[in-house]
XYZ file of C-alpha atoms in Angstrom:
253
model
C 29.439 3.242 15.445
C 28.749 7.078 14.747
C 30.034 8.856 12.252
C 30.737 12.379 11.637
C 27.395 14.675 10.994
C 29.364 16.445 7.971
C 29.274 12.856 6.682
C 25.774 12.948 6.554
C 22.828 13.707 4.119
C 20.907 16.432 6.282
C 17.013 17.070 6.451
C 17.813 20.143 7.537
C 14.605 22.538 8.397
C 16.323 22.961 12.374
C 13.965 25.936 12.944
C 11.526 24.021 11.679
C 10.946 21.172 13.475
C 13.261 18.617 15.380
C 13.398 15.857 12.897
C 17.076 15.872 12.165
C 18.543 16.049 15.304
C 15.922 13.474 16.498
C 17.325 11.246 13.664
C 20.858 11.626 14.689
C 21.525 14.792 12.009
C 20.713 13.191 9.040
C 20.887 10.035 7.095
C 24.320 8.164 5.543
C 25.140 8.366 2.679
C 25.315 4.915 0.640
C 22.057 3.473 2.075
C 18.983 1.918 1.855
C 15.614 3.568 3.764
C 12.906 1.365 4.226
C 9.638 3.547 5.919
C 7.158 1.423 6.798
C 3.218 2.022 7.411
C 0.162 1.237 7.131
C -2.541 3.537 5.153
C -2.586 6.952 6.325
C 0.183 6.102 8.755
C 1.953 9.643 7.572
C 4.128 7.584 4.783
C 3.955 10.202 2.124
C 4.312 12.945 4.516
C 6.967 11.545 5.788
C 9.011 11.075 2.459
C 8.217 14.827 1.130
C 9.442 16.001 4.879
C 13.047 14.035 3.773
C 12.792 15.687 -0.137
C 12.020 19.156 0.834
C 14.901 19.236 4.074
C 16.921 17.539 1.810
C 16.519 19.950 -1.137
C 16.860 23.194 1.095
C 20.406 21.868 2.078
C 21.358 21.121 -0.983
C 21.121 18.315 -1.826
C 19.540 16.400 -5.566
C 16.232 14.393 -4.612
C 14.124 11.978 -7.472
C 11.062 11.666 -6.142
C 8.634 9.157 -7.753
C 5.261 8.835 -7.160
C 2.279 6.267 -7.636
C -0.557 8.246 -6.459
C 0.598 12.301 -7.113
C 0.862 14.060 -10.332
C 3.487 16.850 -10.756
C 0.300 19.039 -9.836
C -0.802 17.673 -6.671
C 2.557 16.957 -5.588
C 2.940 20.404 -5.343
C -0.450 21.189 -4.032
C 0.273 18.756 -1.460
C 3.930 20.068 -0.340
C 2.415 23.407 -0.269
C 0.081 22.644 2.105
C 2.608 21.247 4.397
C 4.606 24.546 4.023
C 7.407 22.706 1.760
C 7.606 24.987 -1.603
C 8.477 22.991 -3.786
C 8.239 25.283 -7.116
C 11.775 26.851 -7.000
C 13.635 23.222 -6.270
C 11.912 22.138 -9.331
C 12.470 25.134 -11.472
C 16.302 24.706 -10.556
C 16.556 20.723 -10.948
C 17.385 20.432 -7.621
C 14.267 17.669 -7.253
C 13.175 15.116 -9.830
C 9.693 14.358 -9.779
C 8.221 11.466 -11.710
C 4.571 10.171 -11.911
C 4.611 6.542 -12.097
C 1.837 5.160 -14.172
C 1.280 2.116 -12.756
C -2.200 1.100 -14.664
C -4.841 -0.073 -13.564
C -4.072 -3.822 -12.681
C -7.570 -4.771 -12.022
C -9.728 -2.986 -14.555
C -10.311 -4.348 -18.405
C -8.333 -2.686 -20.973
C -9.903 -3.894 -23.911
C -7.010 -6.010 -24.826
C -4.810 -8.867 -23.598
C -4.161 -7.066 -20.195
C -1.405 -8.872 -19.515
C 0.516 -8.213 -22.041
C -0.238 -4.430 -21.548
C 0.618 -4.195 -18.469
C 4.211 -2.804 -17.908
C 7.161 -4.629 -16.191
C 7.767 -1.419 -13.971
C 10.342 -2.937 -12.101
C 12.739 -3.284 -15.695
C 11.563 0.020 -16.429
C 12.578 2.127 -13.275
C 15.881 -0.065 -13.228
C 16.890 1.522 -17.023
C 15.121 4.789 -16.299
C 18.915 6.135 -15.918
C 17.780 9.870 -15.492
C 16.227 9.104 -12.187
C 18.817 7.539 -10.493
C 21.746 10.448 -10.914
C 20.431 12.064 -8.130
C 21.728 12.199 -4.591
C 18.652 10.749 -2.914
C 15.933 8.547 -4.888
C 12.416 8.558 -2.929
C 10.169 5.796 -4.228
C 6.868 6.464 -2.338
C 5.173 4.154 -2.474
C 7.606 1.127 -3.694
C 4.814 -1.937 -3.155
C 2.362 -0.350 -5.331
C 5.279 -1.292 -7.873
C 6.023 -4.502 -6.776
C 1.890 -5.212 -6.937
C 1.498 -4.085 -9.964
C 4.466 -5.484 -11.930
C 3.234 -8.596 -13.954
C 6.735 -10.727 -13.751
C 6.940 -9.977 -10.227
C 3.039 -10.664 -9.547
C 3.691 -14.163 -11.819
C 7.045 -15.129 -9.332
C 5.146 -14.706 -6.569
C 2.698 -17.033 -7.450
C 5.104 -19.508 -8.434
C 6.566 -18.973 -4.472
C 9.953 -17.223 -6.049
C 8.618 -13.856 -4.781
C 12.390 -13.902 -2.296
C 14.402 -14.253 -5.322
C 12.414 -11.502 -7.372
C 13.071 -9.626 -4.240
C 16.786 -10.403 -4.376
C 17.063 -9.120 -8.247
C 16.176 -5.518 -7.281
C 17.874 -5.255 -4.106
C 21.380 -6.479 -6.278
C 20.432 -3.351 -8.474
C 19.831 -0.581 -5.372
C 23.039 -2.290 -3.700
C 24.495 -1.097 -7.160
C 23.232 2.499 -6.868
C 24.531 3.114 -3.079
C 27.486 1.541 -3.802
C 28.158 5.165 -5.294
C 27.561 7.157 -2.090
C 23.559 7.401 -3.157
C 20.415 6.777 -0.707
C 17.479 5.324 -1.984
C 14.307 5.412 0.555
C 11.174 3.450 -0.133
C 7.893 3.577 1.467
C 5.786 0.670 1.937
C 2.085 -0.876 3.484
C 3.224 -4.406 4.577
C -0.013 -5.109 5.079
C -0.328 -5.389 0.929
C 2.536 -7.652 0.448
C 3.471 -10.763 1.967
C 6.305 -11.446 4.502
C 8.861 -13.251 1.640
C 8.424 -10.586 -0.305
C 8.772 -7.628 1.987
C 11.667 -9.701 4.042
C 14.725 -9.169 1.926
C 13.624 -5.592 1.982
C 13.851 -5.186 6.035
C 16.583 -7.473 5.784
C 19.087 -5.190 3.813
C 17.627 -1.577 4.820
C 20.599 0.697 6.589
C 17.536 2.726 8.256
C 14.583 0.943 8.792
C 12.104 2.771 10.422
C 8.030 2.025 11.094
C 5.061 4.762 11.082
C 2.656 3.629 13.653
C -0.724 4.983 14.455
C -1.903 4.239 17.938
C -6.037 5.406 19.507
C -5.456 6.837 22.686
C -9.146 7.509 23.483
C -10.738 9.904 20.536
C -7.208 10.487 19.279
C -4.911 9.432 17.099
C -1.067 9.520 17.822
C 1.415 8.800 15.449
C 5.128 7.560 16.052
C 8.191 7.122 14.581
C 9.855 2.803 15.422
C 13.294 3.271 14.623
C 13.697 -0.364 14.356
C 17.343 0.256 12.790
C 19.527 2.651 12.163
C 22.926 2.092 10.408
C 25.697 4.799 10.194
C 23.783 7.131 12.958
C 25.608 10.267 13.711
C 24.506 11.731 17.122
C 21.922 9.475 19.087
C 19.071 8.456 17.602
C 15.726 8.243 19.518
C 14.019 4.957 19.210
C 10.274 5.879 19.345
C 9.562 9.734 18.396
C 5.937 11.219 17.962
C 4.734 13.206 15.242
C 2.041 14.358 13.498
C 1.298 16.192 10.439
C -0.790 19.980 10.303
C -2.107 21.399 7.419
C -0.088 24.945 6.842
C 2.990 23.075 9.274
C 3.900 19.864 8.244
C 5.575 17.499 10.127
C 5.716 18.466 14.049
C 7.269 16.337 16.247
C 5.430 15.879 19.587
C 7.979 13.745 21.733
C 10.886 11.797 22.583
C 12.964 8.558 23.991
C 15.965 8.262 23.871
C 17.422 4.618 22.382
């Protein structure tokens, strides 16, 4: 069932490119965003397109990181044409590094015990969840990196470790918030990402296909929750230095 577009958290940019209205105007309040994709699939891209639409209509965006600092992040948005500088300079966007240490490299100490349960961390980082939409980009770099999760999933418990932070984010939308995480399934296995597909309102896939010398990129909407006008089901795109996000075609679902 549809629901009214004032309802709805727009991306905004209209002039800009045809992203919102190809996503039904916007996403619903209250839910969970699951982008999916596999290594320069357009997953980052993708999640500072939602932040900097979502910002310019204003509207309060956390956005952590596991690969930018505050530095490149804005290197990085200004190269897509998204200025970040005033949003940030007027709190309107959030943006946290995470420092997810180096899993796989000697510390000089027990490593295990160094290494930081980032999953109990983000859940009491209070701060970062007051916003109106939390971007988590990219969410299995945490989950791969988290010691109690990485020791569940070798005990085969990796579901119910799963199942602990999706009772906290059911928590957080529960309040009219939107959390949207980006993810490479191809780094984490299928009972771990499951429960994640399984509960996302908007669940959506970034798919890179060779058509001869090129390289297309698309936009699965494999579910979409709470849509406002129609949603298309496959949409191509592709990101341009000095642009952004430009969306190249449609079907309709």
């Amino acid at each position: 069932m549809s629901i009214a577009s004032t309802d709805l958290f727009s991306l905004g940019l209209d002039d800009h490119d045809r992203l919102n209205k190809e996503l039904g105007g916007g996403i619903p309040p209250g839910s969970i965003i699951l982008v999916e994709g596999d290594y320069g699939a357009g997953k980052s891209a993708m999640s500072q397109r939602f932040t900097y639409g979502l910002c310019e209509e204003g509207h309060e965006v956390t956005y952590l990181s596991t690969e930018l600092t505050v530095g490149s992040f804005l290197d990085q948005m200004h190269s897509l044409s998204y200025d970040m500088v005033d949003h940030i300079l007027d709190e309107d966007v959030l943006f946290l590094h995470a420092d997810i240490g180096e899993s796989n490299a000697l510390t000089g100490g027990d490593e295990q015990s160094d290494r930081k349960e980032l999953l109990k961390r983000l859940m009491e980082a209070e701060v970062m969840w007051d916003a109106d939409v939390v971007v988590i980009d990219t969410f299995d770099a945490i989950l791969r990196n988290d010691p109690k999760f990485e020791a569940l999933v070798r005990q085969n418990e990796e579901r119910q470790a799963a199942l602990e932070v999706i009772s906290y984010f059911r928590d957080v939308i529960s309040q009219g918030k939107c959390i949207m995480l980006t993810v490479d399934p191809s780094t984490l296995d299928e009972e771990a990402i499951g429960p994640f597909r399984a509960i996302a309102d908007v669940f959506i896939e970034l798919e890179m296909i060779e058509v001869g010398n090129d390289v297309r990129r698309q936009i699965n909407v494999l579910r979409f929750a709470g849509m406002g006008e129609q949603v298309g089901d496959t949409i191509g795109f592709s990101v341009r230095s000095g642009t952004g996000i430009v969306i190249e075609s449609r079907s309709v679902a």
